[in-house]
Amino acid sequence: AAVTAPPSAEVLVRTGRDCLDDGSLNALKRFKRLKASCDLDLKIGARPCMGPCGRGPNVDARLNGKPINSPGTGVRFWTNCEDDRACATVLEAAGLPVQADSYAAAPPKPLVERGAKFVRGYWKQINNALFAFGLVGVDYLYQEQPDVADEYSRYIVAFGVAWQLCIRAAQGRMYVRGASRRRAG
């Protein structure tokens, strides 16, 4: 039996919960459709989240095992692979015979949808910043006003606990939504 070399080009679509919400399963289907229609020597796979959240669906493209940087950002991950043109651009950068300009781009999304995607992508950073400000606030109170620190630190801690519970509840809903989409697709 002849041994065949593995494909030199590889596309790994991120399937973390934010990328699932951003349409990574559709991106996987697009890459598979492009592979079939253009008869490409390409390995397509899915990988768990590796960032950058909120700008998905994110794709890691590799040629001979080495990452192909996105020409727009110069970083390793290709972001916003939401339409046929974006997917074809990734394949074209990998040196595959695909003409990205021959595919239609998706129409621009409304401002509200783009804003929601931005907030969803940066909620982790917002959560960390609020936590850090809470710690700094409690520390400041104990250093500068120790007589009132106990009273106010209780409020700050109560707010922090409530905030964390809300974040955890939101994460739980995201996991359920992602899991139901995987079963439906």
Coordinates of N, CA and C in Angstrom, one line a residue:
A1 N 0.8 -1.2 0.0 CA 0.0 0.0 0.0 C 0.9 1.2 0.0
A2 N 0.5 2.2 -0.8 CA 1.3 3.4 -0.9 C 0.9 4.3 0.3
V3 N 2.0 5.0 0.7 CA 1.8 5.9 1.8 C 1.6 7.3 1.2
T4 N 0.5 8.0 1.6 CA 0.3 9.3 1.1 C 0.7 10.3 2.1
A5 N 1.2 11.4 1.7 CA 1.6 12.5 2.7 C 0.4 13.2 3.1
P6 N 0.4 13.7 4.4 CA -0.8 14.4 4.8 C -0.9 15.7 4.1
P7 N -2.1 16.3 4.0 CA -2.2 17.6 3.3 C -1.3 18.7 4.0
S8 N -0.8 19.5 3.1 CA 0.2 20.5 3.6 C -0.6 21.7 4.2
A9 N -1.8 21.9 3.8 CA -2.6 23.0 4.3 C -3.7 22.5 5.3
E10 N -3.8 23.2 6.4 CA -4.8 22.8 7.5 C -5.5 24.0 8.0
V11 N -6.8 23.9 8.2 CA -7.7 24.9 8.7 C -8.3 24.4 10.0
L12 N -8.1 25.1 11.1 CA -8.7 24.7 12.4 C -9.7 25.8 12.8
V13 N -11.0 25.4 12.8 CA -12.0 26.4 13.2 C -12.3 26.3 14.7
R14 N -12.3 27.4 15.4 CA -12.5 27.4 16.8 C -14.0 27.2 17.1
T15 N -14.2 26.3 18.1 CA -15.6 26.0 18.4 C -15.9 26.2 19.9
G16 N -15.3 27.2 20.5 CA -15.6 27.6 21.8 C -17.0 28.3 21.8
R17 N -17.5 28.5 23.0 CA -18.9 29.0 23.1 C -19.2 30.3 22.4
D18 N -18.2 31.2 22.4 CA -18.4 32.5 21.7 C -18.3 32.3 20.2
C19 N -17.4 31.5 19.7 CA -17.3 31.2 18.3 C -18.6 30.5 17.8
L20 N -19.1 29.6 18.6 CA -20.4 28.9 18.3 C -21.5 29.9 18.1
D21 N -21.5 30.9 19.0 CA -22.5 31.9 18.9 C -22.3 32.8 17.6
D22 N -21.0 32.9 17.2 CA -20.7 33.7 16.1 C -20.8 33.0 14.8
G23 N -21.1 31.7 14.8 CA -21.3 30.9 13.6 C -20.2 30.0 13.1
S24 N -19.4 29.5 14.1 CA -18.3 28.6 13.7 C -18.7 27.4 13.0
L25 N -19.9 26.8 13.3 CA -20.3 25.6 12.6 C -20.6 25.9 11.2
N26 N -21.2 27.1 10.9 CA -21.4 27.5 9.5 C -20.0 27.7 8.8
A27 N -19.0 28.2 9.5 CA -17.7 28.4 8.9 C -17.1 27.0 8.5
L28 N -17.3 26.0 9.4 CA -16.8 24.7 9.1 C -17.5 24.1 7.8
K29 N -18.8 24.4 7.7 CA -19.5 23.9 6.5 C -19.0 24.6 5.3
R30 N -18.7 25.9 5.4 CA -18.2 26.7 4.3 C -16.8 26.1 3.8
F31 N -15.9 25.9 4.8 CA -14.6 25.4 4.4 C -14.8 24.0 3.7
K32 N -15.6 23.1 4.2 CA -15.9 21.8 3.6 C -16.4 22.0 2.2
R33 N -17.4 22.9 2.0 CA -17.9 23.1 0.7 C -16.9 23.7 -0.3
L34 N -16.0 24.6 0.2 CA -15.0 25.1 -0.7 C -14.0 24.0 -1.0
K35 N -13.7 23.2 0.0 CA -12.7 22.1 -0.3 C -13.3 21.1 -1.4
A36 N -14.6 20.8 -1.3 CA -15.2 19.9 -2.3 C -15.3 20.6 -3.6
S37 N -15.8 21.8 -3.7 CA -16.0 22.5 -5.0 C -14.7 22.8 -5.7
C38 N -13.6 23.0 -5.0 CA -12.4 23.4 -5.6 C -11.4 22.2 -5.7
D39 N -11.8 21.0 -5.1 CA -11.0 19.8 -5.1 C -9.6 20.1 -4.4
L40 N -9.7 20.6 -3.2 CA -8.5 21.1 -2.5 C -7.9 20.0 -1.6
D41 N -6.6 20.0 -1.5 CA -5.8 19.1 -0.6 C -5.7 19.8 0.7
L42 N -6.7 19.6 1.6 CA -6.8 20.5 2.8 C -7.4 19.6 3.9
K43 N -6.8 19.8 5.1 CA -7.3 19.1 6.3 C -8.1 20.2 7.0
I44 N -9.4 19.8 7.4 CA -10.2 20.7 8.1 C -10.6 20.1 9.5
G45 N -10.5 20.9 10.5 CA -10.7 20.4 11.8 C -11.3 21.5 12.7
A46 N -11.7 21.1 13.9 CA -12.3 22.0 14.9 C -11.4 21.9 16.1
R47 N -11.3 23.0 16.8 CA -10.5 23.1 18.0 C -11.3 23.9 19.1
P48 N -11.0 23.7 20.3 CA -11.6 24.5 21.4 C -11.1 25.9 21.4
C49 N -11.7 26.7 22.2 CA -11.4 28.2 22.2 C -9.9 28.4 22.5
M50 N -9.3 29.3 21.7 CA -8.0 29.8 22.0 C -7.9 31.3 21.9
G51 N -9.1 32.0 21.9 CA -9.1 33.4 21.8 C -9.0 33.8 20.3
P52 N -9.2 35.0 19.9 CA -9.7 36.1 20.6 C -11.3 36.1 20.6
C53 N -11.8 36.0 21.8 CA -13.3 35.9 22.0 C -14.0 37.1 21.5
G54 N -15.2 36.9 20.9 CA -16.0 38.0 20.4 C -15.7 38.5 19.0
R55 N -14.7 37.9 18.4 CA -14.3 38.3 17.0 C -14.4 37.2 16.1
G56 N -15.2 36.2 16.4 CA -15.2 34.9 15.7 C -16.3 35.0 14.6
P57 N -16.4 33.9 13.9 CA -15.7 32.6 14.1 C -14.2 32.8 13.8
N58 N -13.3 32.3 14.7 CA -11.9 32.4 14.5 C -11.3 31.1 13.9
V59 N -10.3 31.3 13.1 CA -9.7 30.2 12.4 C -8.2 30.3 12.5
D60 N -7.6 29.1 12.7 CA -6.1 29.0 12.7 C -5.8 28.2 11.4
A61 N -5.1 28.9 10.5 CA -4.7 28.3 9.3 C -3.2 28.0 9.3
R62 N -2.8 26.8 8.8 CA -1.4 26.4 8.8 C -1.0 25.8 7.5
L63 N 0.2 26.1 7.1 CA 0.8 25.5 5.9 C 2.1 24.8 6.3
N64 N 2.1 23.5 6.0 CA 3.2 22.7 6.4 C 3.5 22.8 8.0
G65 N 2.4 22.9 8.7 CA 2.5 22.9 10.2 C 2.8 24.3 10.8
K66 N 3.1 25.3 9.9 CA 3.5 26.6 10.4 C 2.2 27.5 10.2
P67 N 2.0 28.4 11.3 CA 0.8 29.3 11.2 C 0.9 30.3 10.1
I68 N -0.2 30.6 9.4 CA -0.3 31.6 8.4 C -0.9 32.8 9.1
N69 N -0.2 33.9 9.2 CA -0.7 35.1 9.8 C -1.7 35.8 8.9
S70 N -2.7 36.4 9.6 CA -3.7 37.2 8.8 C -3.0 38.4 8.3
P71 N -3.1 38.7 7.0 CA -2.5 39.9 6.5 C -3.1 41.2 7.0
G72 N -4.4 41.2 7.4 CA -5.0 42.4 7.9 C -4.5 42.8 9.3
T73 N -4.3 41.8 10.2 CA -3.8 42.1 11.5 C -2.4 41.6 11.8
G74 N -1.9 40.7 11.1 CA -0.5 40.2 11.3 C -0.5 39.2 12.4
V75 N -1.6 38.8 13.0 CA -1.6 37.9 14.0 C -2.0 36.5 13.5
R76 N -1.8 35.5 14.3 CA -1.9 34.1 13.9 C -3.3 33.7 13.6
F77 N -4.3 34.3 14.4 CA -5.7 33.9 14.2 C -6.4 34.7 13.2
W78 N -7.2 34.1 12.3 CA -8.0 34.8 11.4 C -9.4 35.0 12.1
T79 N -9.8 36.2 12.1 CA -11.1 36.5 12.8 C -12.2 36.9 11.8
N80 N -13.4 36.8 12.3 CA -14.6 37.1 11.5 C -14.7 36.4 10.2
C81 N -14.5 35.1 10.2 CA -14.6 34.3 9.0 C -16.1 33.9 8.9
E82 N -16.9 34.9 8.5 CA -18.4 34.7 8.6 C -19.0 34.5 7.2
D83 N -18.2 34.6 6.1 CA -18.8 34.4 4.8 C -17.9 33.7 3.9
D84 N -18.4 33.3 2.7 CA -17.5 32.6 1.7 C -16.3 33.3 1.3
R85 N -16.3 34.6 1.2 CA -15.2 35.4 0.8 C -14.1 35.3 1.9
A86 N -14.5 35.5 3.2 CA -13.5 35.4 4.2 C -12.8 34.0 4.3
C87 N -13.6 33.0 4.2 CA -13.1 31.6 4.2 C -12.2 31.4 3.0
A88 N -12.6 31.9 1.8 CA -11.7 31.7 0.6 C -10.4 32.5 0.8
T89 N -10.5 33.6 1.4 CA -9.2 34.4 1.6 C -8.2 33.6 2.5
V90 N -8.7 32.9 3.5 CA -7.8 32.1 4.3 C -7.2 31.0 3.5
L91 N -8.0 30.4 2.6 CA -7.4 29.3 1.8 C -6.5 29.9 0.7
E92 N -6.8 31.0 0.2 CA -5.9 31.7 -0.8 C -4.5 32.0 -0.1
A93 N -4.6 32.5 1.1 CA -3.3 32.8 1.8 C -2.5 31.5 2.1
A94 N -3.2 30.4 2.2 CA -2.5 29.1 2.4 C -1.9 28.6 1.1
G95 N -2.0 29.3 0.0 CA -1.4 28.9 -1.2 C -2.3 28.0 -2.0
L96 N -3.6 27.8 -1.7 CA -4.5 26.9 -2.4 C -5.1 27.7 -3.6
P97 N -5.4 26.9 -4.6 CA -6.0 27.6 -5.8 C -7.4 28.0 -5.7
V98 N -7.6 29.1 -4.9 CA -9.0 29.6 -4.7 C -8.9 31.1 -5.0
Q99 N -9.9 31.7 -5.7 CA -9.9 33.1 -5.9 C -10.9 33.7 -5.0
A100 N -10.4 34.4 -3.9 CA -11.3 34.9 -2.9 C -12.3 36.0 -3.5
D101 N -11.8 36.7 -4.5 CA -12.6 37.8 -5.0 C -13.8 37.3 -5.8
S102 N -13.8 36.0 -6.1 CA -15.0 35.5 -6.9 C -16.1 35.1 -6.0
Y103 N -16.0 35.2 -4.7 CA -17.0 34.9 -3.7 C -17.6 36.2 -3.1
A104 N -18.9 36.1 -2.9 CA -19.6 37.3 -2.3 C -19.3 37.4 -0.8
A105 N -19.2 38.7 -0.4 CA -19.0 39.0 1.0 C -20.4 39.1 1.6
A106 N -20.5 38.8 2.9 CA -21.7 39.0 3.6 C -22.0 40.5 3.8
P107 N -23.3 40.9 3.8 CA -23.6 42.3 4.0 C -23.2 42.8 5.4
P108 N -22.8 44.0 5.6 CA -22.4 44.5 6.9 C -23.6 44.3 7.9
K109 N -23.2 43.9 9.2 CA -24.2 43.7 10.2 C -24.6 45.0 10.8
P110 N -25.8 45.0 11.3 CA -26.3 46.3 12.0 C -25.4 46.6 13.2
L111 N -25.4 47.9 13.5 CA -24.6 48.4 14.6 C -24.9 47.7 15.9
V112 N -26.2 47.5 16.2 CA -26.6 46.8 17.4 C -26.0 45.4 17.5
E113 N -26.0 44.7 16.4 CA -25.5 43.3 16.4 C -24.0 43.4 16.6
R114 N -23.3 44.3 16.0 CA -21.8 44.4 16.1 C -21.5 44.8 17.6
G115 N -22.3 45.7 18.2 CA -22.0 46.2 19.5 C -22.2 45.0 20.5
A116 N -23.3 44.2 20.3 CA -23.5 43.1 21.2 C -22.4 42.1 21.1
K117 N -21.9 41.9 19.9 CA -20.7 40.9 19.7 C -19.5 41.5 20.4
F118 N -19.3 42.8 20.3 CA -18.1 43.4 21.0 C -18.2 43.2 22.5
V119 N -19.4 43.5 23.1 CA -19.5 43.4 24.5 C -19.4 41.9 25.0
R120 N -20.0 41.0 24.2 CA -19.9 39.6 24.5 C -18.4 39.1 24.5
G121 N -17.6 39.6 23.6 CA -16.2 39.3 23.5 C -15.4 39.8 24.6
Y122 N -15.8 40.9 25.1 CA -14.9 41.5 26.1 C -15.5 41.5 27.6
W123 N -16.5 40.6 27.8 CA -17.1 40.5 29.1 C -16.1 40.0 30.1
K124 N -15.2 39.1 29.7 CA -14.2 38.5 30.6 C -13.2 39.6 31.1
Q125 N -12.8 40.5 30.1 CA -11.9 41.6 30.5 C -12.6 42.6 31.4
I126 N -13.9 42.9 31.1 CA -14.7 43.8 32.0 C -14.9 43.2 33.4
N127 N -15.1 41.9 33.4 CA -15.3 41.2 34.7 C -14.0 41.3 35.5
N128 N -12.8 41.1 34.9 CA -11.5 41.1 35.6 C -11.2 42.6 36.1
A129 N -11.6 43.6 35.3 CA -11.3 44.9 35.7 C -12.2 45.3 36.9
L130 N -13.5 44.9 36.8 CA -14.3 45.2 38.0 C -13.9 44.5 39.3
F131 N -13.4 43.3 39.1 CA -12.9 42.6 40.3 C -11.6 43.3 40.9
A132 N -10.7 43.7 39.9 CA -9.5 44.4 40.4 C -9.9 45.8 41.0
F133 N -10.8 46.5 40.5 CA -11.2 47.8 41.1 C -11.8 47.6 42.5
G134 N -12.6 46.5 42.6 CA -13.1 46.1 43.9 C -12.0 45.9 45.0
L135 N -11.0 45.1 44.6 CA -9.9 44.9 45.5 C -9.1 46.1 45.8
V136 N -8.9 47.0 44.8 CA -8.2 48.2 45.1 C -9.1 49.1 46.0
G137 N -10.4 49.1 45.8 CA -11.3 49.9 46.7 C -11.2 49.5 48.1
V138 N -11.3 48.1 48.3 CA -11.2 47.6 49.7 C -9.9 47.9 50.3
D139 N -8.8 47.7 49.6 CA -7.5 48.0 50.1 C -7.4 49.5 50.5
Y140 N -7.9 50.4 49.6 CA -7.8 51.8 49.9 C -8.6 52.2 51.2
L141 N -9.8 51.6 51.3 CA -10.5 51.9 52.5 C -9.8 51.4 53.8
Y142 N -9.2 50.3 53.8 CA -8.5 49.8 55.0 C -7.3 50.6 55.3
Q143 N -6.6 51.2 54.2 CA -5.4 52.0 54.5 C -5.8 53.4 54.9
E144 N -6.8 54.0 54.2 CA -7.1 55.4 54.4 C -8.2 55.7 55.4
Q145 N -9.1 54.8 55.5 CA -10.3 55.0 56.4 C -10.7 53.7 57.1
P146 N -9.8 53.3 58.0 CA -10.1 52.0 58.6 C -11.3 52.0 59.5
D147 N -11.8 53.1 60.0 CA -13.0 53.1 60.8 C -14.3 52.8 60.0
V148 N -14.3 53.1 58.7 CA -15.5 52.8 57.9 C -15.3 51.7 56.9
A149 N -14.1 51.1 57.0 CA -13.7 50.1 56.0 C -14.6 48.9 56.1
D150 N -14.9 48.4 57.3 CA -15.6 47.2 57.5 C -17.0 47.4 56.9
E151 N -17.7 48.5 57.1 CA -19.0 48.7 56.6 C -19.0 48.7 55.0
Y152 N -18.1 49.5 54.4 CA -18.1 49.6 53.0 C -17.6 48.4 52.3
S153 N -16.6 47.7 52.9 CA -16.1 46.5 52.3 C -17.1 45.4 52.2
R154 N -18.1 45.4 53.1 CA -19.2 44.4 53.0 C -20.0 44.7 51.8
Y155 N -20.3 46.0 51.5 CA -21.0 46.3 50.3 C -20.3 45.9 49.0
I156 N -19.0 46.2 49.0 CA -18.1 45.9 47.9 C -18.1 44.4 47.6
V157 N -17.9 43.6 48.7 CA -17.9 42.2 48.6 C -19.2 41.6 48.2
A158 N -20.3 42.2 48.7 CA -21.6 41.7 48.3 C -21.9 42.0 46.8
F159 N -21.5 43.2 46.3 CA -21.6 43.5 44.9 C -20.7 42.5 44.1
G160 N -19.5 42.2 44.5 CA -18.6 41.3 43.8 C -19.2 39.9 43.7
V161 N -19.8 39.5 44.8 CA -20.4 38.1 44.8 C -21.6 38.1 43.9
A162 N -22.4 39.1 43.9 CA -23.6 39.2 43.0 C -23.2 39.3 41.6
W163 N -22.1 40.1 41.3 CA -21.6 40.2 39.9 C -21.1 38.8 39.4
Q164 N -20.4 38.1 40.3 CA -19.9 36.8 39.9 C -21.0 35.8 39.6
L165 N -22.0 35.8 40.5 CA -23.2 35.0 40.3 C -23.9 35.2 38.9
C166 N -24.0 36.5 38.6 CA -24.6 36.9 37.3 C -23.7 36.4 36.1
I167 N -22.4 36.6 36.3 CA -21.5 36.1 35.2 C -21.6 34.6 35.0
R168 N -21.6 33.9 36.2 CA -21.7 32.4 36.1 C -23.0 32.0 35.5
A169 N -24.1 32.7 35.8 CA -25.4 32.3 35.2 C -25.4 32.6 33.7
A170 N -24.8 33.7 33.3 CA -24.7 34.0 31.9 C -23.8 32.9 31.2
Q171 N -22.8 32.5 31.8 CA -21.9 31.4 31.2 C -22.7 30.2 31.0
G172 N -23.5 29.8 32.1 CA -24.3 28.6 32.0 C -25.3 28.7 30.8
R173 N -25.9 29.8 30.6 CA -26.8 30.0 29.5 C -26.1 29.8 28.2
M174 N -24.9 30.4 28.1 CA -24.1 30.3 26.9 C -23.8 28.8 26.6
Y175 N -23.4 28.0 27.6 CA -23.1 26.6 27.4 C -24.3 25.9 26.9
V176 N -25.5 26.2 27.4 CA -26.7 25.5 27.0 C -27.0 25.9 25.6
R177 N -26.9 27.2 25.2 CA -27.2 27.6 23.9 C -26.2 26.9 22.9
G178 N -24.9 26.9 23.2 CA -24.0 26.2 22.3 C -24.2 24.7 22.2
A179 N -24.6 24.1 23.2 CA -24.8 22.6 23.2 C -26.1 22.3 22.4
S180 N -27.1 23.2 22.5 CA -28.3 22.9 21.7 C -28.1 23.2 20.3
R181 N -27.2 24.2 19.9 CA -26.9 24.4 18.5 C -26.2 23.2 17.9
R182 N -25.3 22.7 18.7 CA -24.5 21.5 18.2 C -25.4 20.3 17.9
R183 N -26.4 20.1 18.7 CA -27.3 19.0 18.5 C -28.2 19.3 17.3
A184 N -28.6 20.5 17.2 CA -29.6 20.9 16.1 C -28.9 20.8 14.7
G185 N -27.6 21.2 14.7 CA -26.9 21.3 13.4 C -26.4 20.0 12.8

